[in-house]
Coordinates of C-alpha atoms in Angstrom, one line a residue:
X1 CA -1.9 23.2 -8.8
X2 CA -4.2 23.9 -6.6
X3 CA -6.3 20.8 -4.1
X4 CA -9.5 21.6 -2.4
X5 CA -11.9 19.1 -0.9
X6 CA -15.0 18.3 -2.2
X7 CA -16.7 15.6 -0.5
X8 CA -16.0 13.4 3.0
X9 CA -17.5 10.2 3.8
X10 CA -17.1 7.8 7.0
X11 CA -16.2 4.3 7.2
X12 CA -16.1 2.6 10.6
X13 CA -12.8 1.5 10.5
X14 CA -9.5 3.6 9.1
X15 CA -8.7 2.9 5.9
X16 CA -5.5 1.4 4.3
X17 CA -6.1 0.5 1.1
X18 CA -7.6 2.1 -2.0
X19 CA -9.1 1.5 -5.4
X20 CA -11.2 3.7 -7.5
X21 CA -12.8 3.9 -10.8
X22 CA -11.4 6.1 -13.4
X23 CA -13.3 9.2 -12.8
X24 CA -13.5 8.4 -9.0
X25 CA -17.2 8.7 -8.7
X26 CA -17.1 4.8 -7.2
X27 CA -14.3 4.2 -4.6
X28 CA -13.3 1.1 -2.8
X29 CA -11.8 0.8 0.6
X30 CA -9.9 -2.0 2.5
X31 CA -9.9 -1.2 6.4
X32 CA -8.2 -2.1 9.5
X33 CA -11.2 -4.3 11.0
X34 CA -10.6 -6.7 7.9
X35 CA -13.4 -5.7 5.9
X36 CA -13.5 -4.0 2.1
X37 CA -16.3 -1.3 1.2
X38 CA -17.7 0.3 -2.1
X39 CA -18.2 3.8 -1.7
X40 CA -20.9 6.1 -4.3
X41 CA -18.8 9.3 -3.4
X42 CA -21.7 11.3 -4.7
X43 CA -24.2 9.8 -1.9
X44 CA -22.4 8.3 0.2
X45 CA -23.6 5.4 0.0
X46 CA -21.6 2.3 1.5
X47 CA -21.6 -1.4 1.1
X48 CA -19.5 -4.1 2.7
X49 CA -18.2 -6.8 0.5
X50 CA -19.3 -10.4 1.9
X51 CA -15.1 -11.7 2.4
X52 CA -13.4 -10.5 5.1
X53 CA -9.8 -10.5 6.4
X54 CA -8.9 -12.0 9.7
X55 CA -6.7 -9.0 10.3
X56 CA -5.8 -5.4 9.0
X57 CA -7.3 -5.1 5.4
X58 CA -4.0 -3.7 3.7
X59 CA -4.7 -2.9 0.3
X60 CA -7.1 -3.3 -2.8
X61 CA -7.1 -2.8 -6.8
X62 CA -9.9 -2.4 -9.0
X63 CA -9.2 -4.7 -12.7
X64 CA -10.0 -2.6 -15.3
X65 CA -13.2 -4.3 -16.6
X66 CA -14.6 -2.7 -13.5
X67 CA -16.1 -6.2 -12.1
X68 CA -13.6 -7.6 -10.2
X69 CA -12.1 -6.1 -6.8
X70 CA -8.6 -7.8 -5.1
X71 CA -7.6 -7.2 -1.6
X72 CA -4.9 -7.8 0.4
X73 CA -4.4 -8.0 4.4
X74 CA -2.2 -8.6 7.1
X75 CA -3.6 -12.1 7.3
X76 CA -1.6 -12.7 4.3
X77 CA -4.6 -13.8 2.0
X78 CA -5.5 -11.8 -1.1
X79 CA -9.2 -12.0 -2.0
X80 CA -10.8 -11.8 -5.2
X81 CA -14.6 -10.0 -4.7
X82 CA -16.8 -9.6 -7.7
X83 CA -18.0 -6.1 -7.5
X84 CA -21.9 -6.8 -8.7
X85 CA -22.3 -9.3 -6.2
X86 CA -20.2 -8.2 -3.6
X87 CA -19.6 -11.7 -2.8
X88 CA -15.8 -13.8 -2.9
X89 CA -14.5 -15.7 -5.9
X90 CA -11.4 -16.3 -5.0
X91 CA -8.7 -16.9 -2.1
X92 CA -5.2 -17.2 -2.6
X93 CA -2.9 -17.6 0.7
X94 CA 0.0 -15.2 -0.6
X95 CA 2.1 -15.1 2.6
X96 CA 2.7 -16.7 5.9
X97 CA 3.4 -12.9 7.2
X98 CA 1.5 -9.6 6.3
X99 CA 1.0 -8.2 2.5
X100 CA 2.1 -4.6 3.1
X101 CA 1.4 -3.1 0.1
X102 CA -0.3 -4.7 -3.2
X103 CA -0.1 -3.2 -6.6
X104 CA -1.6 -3.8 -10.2
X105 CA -0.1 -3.8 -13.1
X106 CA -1.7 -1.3 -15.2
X107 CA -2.5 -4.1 -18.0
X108 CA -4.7 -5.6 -15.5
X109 CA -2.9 -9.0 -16.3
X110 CA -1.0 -9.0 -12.6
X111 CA -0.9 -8.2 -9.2
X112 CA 1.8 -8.0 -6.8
X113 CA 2.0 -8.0 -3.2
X114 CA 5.3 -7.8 -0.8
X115 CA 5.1 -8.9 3.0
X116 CA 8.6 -9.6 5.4
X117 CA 8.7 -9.4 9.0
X118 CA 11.5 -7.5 10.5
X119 CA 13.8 -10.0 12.4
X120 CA 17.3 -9.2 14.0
X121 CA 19.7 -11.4 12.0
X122 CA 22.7 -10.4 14.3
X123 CA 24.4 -7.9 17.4
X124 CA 24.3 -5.1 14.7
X125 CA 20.4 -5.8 14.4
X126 CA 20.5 -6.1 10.8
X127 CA 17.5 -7.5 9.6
X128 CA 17.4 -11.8 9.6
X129 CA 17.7 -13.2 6.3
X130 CA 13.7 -14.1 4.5
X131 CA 11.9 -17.2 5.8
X132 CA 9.5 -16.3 2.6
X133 CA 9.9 -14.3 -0.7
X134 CA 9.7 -11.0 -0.1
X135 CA 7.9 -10.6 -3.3
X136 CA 4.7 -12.4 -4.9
X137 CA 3.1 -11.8 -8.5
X138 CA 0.0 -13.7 -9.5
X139 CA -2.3 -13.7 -12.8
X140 CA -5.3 -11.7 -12.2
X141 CA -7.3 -14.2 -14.5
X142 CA -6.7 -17.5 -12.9
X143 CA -5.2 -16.6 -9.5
X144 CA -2.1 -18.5 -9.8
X145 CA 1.1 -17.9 -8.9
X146 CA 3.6 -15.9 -11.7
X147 CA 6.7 -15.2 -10.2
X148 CA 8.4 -14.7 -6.4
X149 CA 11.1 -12.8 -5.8
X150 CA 14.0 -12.8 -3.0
X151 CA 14.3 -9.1 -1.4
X152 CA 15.5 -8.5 2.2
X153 CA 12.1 -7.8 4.6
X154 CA 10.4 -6.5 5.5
X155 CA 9.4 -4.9 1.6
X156 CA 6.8 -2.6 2.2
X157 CA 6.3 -0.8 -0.9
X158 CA 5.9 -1.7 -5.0
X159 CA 4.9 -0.6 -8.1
X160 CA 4.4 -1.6 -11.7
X161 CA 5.8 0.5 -14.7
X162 CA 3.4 1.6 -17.0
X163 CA 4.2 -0.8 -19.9
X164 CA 3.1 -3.8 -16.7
X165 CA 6.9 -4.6 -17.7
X166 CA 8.8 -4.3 -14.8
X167 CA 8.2 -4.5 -10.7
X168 CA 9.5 -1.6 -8.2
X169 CA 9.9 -3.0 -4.4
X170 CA 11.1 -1.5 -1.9
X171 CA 12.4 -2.2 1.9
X172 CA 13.2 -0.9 5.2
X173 CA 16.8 -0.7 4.9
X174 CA 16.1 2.0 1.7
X175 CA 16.9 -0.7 -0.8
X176 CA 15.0 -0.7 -4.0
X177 CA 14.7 -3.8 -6.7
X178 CA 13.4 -3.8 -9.9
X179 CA 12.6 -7.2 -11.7
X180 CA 11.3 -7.7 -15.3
X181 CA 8.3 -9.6 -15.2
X182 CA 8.7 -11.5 -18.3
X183 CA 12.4 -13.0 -17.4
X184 CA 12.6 -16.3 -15.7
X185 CA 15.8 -16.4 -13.5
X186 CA 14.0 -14.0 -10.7
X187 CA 17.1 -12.1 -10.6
X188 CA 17.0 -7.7 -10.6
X189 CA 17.8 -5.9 -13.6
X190 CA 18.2 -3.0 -11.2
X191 CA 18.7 -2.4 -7.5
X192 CA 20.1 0.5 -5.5
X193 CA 19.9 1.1 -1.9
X194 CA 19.9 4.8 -0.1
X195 CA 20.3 5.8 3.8
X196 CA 18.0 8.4 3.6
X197 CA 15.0 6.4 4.4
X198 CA 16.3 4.2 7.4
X199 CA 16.6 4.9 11.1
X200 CA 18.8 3.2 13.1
X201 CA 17.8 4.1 16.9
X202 CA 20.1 5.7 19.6
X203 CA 17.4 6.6 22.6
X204 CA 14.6 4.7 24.3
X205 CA 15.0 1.4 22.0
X206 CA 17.9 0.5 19.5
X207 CA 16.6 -1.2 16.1
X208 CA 15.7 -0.4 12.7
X209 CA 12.8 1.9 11.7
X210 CA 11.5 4.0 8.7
X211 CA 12.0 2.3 5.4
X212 CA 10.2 2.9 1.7
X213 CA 6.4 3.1 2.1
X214 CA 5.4 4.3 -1.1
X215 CA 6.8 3.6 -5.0
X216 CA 5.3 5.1 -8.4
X217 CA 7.1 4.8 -12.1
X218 CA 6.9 8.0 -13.9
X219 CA 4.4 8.3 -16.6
X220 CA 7.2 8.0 -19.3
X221 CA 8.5 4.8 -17.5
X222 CA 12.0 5.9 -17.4
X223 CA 11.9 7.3 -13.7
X224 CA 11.2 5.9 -10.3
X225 CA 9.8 8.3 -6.8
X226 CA 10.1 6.6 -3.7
X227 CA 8.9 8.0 -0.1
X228 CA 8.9 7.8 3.4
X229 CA 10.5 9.4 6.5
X230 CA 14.2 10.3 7.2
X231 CA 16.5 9.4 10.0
X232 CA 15.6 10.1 13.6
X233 CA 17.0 9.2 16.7
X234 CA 13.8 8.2 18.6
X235 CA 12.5 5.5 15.9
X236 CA 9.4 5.8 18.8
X237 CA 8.9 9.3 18.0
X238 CA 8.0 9.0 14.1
X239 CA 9.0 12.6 13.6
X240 CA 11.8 12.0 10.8
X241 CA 12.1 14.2 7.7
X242 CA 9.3 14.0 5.6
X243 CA 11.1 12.8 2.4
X244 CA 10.7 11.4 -1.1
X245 CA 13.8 10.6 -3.7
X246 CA 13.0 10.2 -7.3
X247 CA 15.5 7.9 -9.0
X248 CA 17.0 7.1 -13.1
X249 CA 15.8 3.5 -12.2
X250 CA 17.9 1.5 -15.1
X251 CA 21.3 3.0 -13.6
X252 CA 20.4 2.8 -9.8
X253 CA 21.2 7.2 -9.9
X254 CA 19.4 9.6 -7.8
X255 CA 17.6 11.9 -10.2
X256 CA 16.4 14.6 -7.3
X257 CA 14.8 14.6 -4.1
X258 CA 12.9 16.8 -1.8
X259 CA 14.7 20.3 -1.0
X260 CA 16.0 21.7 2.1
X261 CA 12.9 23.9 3.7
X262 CA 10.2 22.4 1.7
X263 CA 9.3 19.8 4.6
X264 CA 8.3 19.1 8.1
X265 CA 8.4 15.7 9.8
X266 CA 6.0 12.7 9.3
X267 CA 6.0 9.5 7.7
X268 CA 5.0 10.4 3.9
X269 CA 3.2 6.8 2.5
X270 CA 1.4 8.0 -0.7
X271 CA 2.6 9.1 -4.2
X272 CA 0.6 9.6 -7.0
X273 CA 1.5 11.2 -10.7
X274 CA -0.9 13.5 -12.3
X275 CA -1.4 12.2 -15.9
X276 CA 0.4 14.8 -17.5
X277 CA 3.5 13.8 -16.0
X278 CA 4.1 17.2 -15.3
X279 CA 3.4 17.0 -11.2
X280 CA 3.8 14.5 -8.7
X281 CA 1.9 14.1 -5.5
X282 CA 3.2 13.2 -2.1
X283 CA 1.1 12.6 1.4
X284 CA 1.3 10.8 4.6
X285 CA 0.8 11.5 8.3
X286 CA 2.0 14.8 9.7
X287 CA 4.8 15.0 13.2
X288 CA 5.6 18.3 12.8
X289 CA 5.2 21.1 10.1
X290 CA 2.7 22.9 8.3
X291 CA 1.7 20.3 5.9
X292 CA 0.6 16.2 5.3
X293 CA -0.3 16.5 1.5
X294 CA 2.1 18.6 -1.0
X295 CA 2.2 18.6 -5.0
X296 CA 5.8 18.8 -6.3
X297 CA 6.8 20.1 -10.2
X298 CA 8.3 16.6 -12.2
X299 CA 10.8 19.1 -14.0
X300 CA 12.7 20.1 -11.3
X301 CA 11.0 18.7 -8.1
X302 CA 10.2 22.1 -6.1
X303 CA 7.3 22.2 -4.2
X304 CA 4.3 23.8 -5.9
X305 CA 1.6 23.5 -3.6
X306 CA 0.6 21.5 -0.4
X307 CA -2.2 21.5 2.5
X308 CA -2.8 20.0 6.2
X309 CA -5.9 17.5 5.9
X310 CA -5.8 17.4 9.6
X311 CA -5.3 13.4 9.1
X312 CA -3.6 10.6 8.2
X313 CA -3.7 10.3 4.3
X314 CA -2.7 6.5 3.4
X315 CA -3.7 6.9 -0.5
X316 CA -3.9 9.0 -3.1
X317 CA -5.2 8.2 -6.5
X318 CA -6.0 11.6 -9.2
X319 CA -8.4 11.0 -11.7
X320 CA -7.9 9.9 -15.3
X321 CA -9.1 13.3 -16.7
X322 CA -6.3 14.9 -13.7
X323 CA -9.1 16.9 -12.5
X324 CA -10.0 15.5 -9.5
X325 CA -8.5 13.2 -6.4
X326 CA -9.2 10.8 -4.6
X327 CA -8.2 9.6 -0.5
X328 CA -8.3 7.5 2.0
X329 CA -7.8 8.1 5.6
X330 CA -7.1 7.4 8.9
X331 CA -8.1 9.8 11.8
X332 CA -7.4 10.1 15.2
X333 CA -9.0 7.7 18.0
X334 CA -11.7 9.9 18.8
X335 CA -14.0 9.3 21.5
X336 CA -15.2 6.1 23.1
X337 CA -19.2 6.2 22.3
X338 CA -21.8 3.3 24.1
X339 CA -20.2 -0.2 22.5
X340 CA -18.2 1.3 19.9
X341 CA -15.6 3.9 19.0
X342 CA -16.0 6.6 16.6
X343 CA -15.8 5.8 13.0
X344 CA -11.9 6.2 12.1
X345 CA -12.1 6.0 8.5
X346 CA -12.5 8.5 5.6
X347 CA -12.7 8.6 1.6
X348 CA -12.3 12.0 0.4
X349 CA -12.7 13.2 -3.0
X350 CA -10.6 16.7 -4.2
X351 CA -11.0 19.2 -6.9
X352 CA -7.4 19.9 -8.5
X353 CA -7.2 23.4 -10.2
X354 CA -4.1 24.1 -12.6

């Protein structure tokens, strides 16, 4: 499989969150200044939605009718925009900290978001017990409130199954929880925890780094991939093993992960399946290597093709006819222009050849 890009457009700010529609010709982007943009990828034309976040724009999903658009932000707020208008419907105060990641379920009927502030909770530095639930489901429809969950923050990371059945979250500490949506005790029916994605640092500054930044169910439902960045020494440095594990999720079992010479260094944030199942996409920023995006073979999980986008990828979503791709992304700083800086952010589309 094969990725080569097709089209590049800027957005003034670097982008965090992504939503598309099916066949990726209309993108939507949440940015760092706090605002959320529609994107015609074939123009490039851009409009801002009227709502705005008071801090980092984190995340947004599309609903499938293709009318409404939800984001998230650091601000803890998750917005509801209608995507005619471009103006705000609704405003639900999800969190007293940060929504990390959001996620919908693919039913359209939920949407989750995860926030937790990393705390010392003791000499060893472990992280302090929740002052909120780590996790948050609401109803798409009316806004309110589903179900919260306890997991120890900060959770960065979630994902639906594709039957909208059960929740994936994930942590720093490389703990994953799985709830099913439909029970009403808020207990896991699965959790496992792994050290492969936590840091615990021994130069310059001694805490806890790294964690789970990215979650996807398999398209059969029976698997879970999780990535991020291995351990390091220098949690400052952010040049840990680029890594993802993939995971039986009902018996807590590590399936596979990434092999020995198929990486470089770099915190890896995105995952995306293909929709034949067949191929699995991971992508993130690059420390050290010869590669930030890579495509990886579901069967056996060797690495069957990969790229350096010379950026920070945050999100990857492929098409629903698995022939195309689409990206958002965060560049460098640039240079300081008269009254502004350069534009940081990027949607990218990509052509993906078998």
């Amino acid at each position: 499989m094969k990725l080569t890009r097709t089209k590049q457009h800027e957005l003034p700010a670097g982008v965090l969150g992504l939503a598309s529609t099916p066949d990726g010709a209309q993108v939507y982007a949440a940015c760092m200044d706090g605002t959320v943009h529609a994107v015609e990828m074939a123009t490039g034309k851009k409009e801002k939605f009227e709502a705005t976040h008071t801090s980092y724009a984190s995340g947004c999903v599309l609903l499938p009718d293709g009318k409404t658009l939800i984001s998230a932000g650091y601000d803890g707020r998750l917005i509801w925009h209608d995507v005619t208008t471009r103006k705000a419907i609704r405003e639900v105060k999800a969190h007293e900290f940060w929504s990390w990641e959001m996620a919908l379920s693919p039913d359209g009927k939920y949407v989750a978001s995860v926030t937790g502030q990393y705390l010392p909770g003791g000499w060893k530095y472990e992280p302090a017990a929740e002052t909120e639930p780590g996790v948050r489901i609401y109803d798409t429809a009316s806004g309110a409130l589903v179900a919260s969950y306890s997991h120890t923050p900060p959770v960065l990371s979630c994902a639906f199954s594709p039957d909208s059945r059960h929740l994936a979250a994930g942590n720093m500490m490389g703990e994953v929880r799985v709830w099913d949506v439909q029970a009403k005790d808020g207990k896991p029916v699965a959790q496992w925890s792994t050290p492969d994605f936590t840091s615990w640092g021994t130069t310059k500054s001694h805490h806890y780094s790294g964690g789970i930044y990215g979650l996807a169910f398999s398209p059969d439902g029976n698997a879970v991939v999780g990535c991020g960045m291995g351990p390091m020494g220098d949690p400052m440095a952010g040049n840990g093993k680029m890594t993802w594990q993939r995971w039986d999720w009902r018996a807590g079992r590590k399936i596979d992960q990434i092999k020995d010479g198929q990486h470089g260094s770099g915190l890896m944030e995105a995952l995306a399946w293909h929709p034949d199942g067949k191929y699995f996409l991971m992508a993130g920023r690059q420390a050290q290597g010869t590669w930030n995006v890579a495509v990886f073979s579901a069967a056996d999980g060797s690495l069957v093709s990969s790229l350096d986008s010379k950026s920070r990828l945050t999100n990857a979503r492929f098409t629903a006819d698995g022939k195309g791709m689409v990206a958002s992304v965060i560049t460098g700083a640039g240079k300081v222009k008269p009254g502004h800086w350069e534009p940081m952010g990027r949607v990218q589309t990509y052509s993906v050849e078998a």
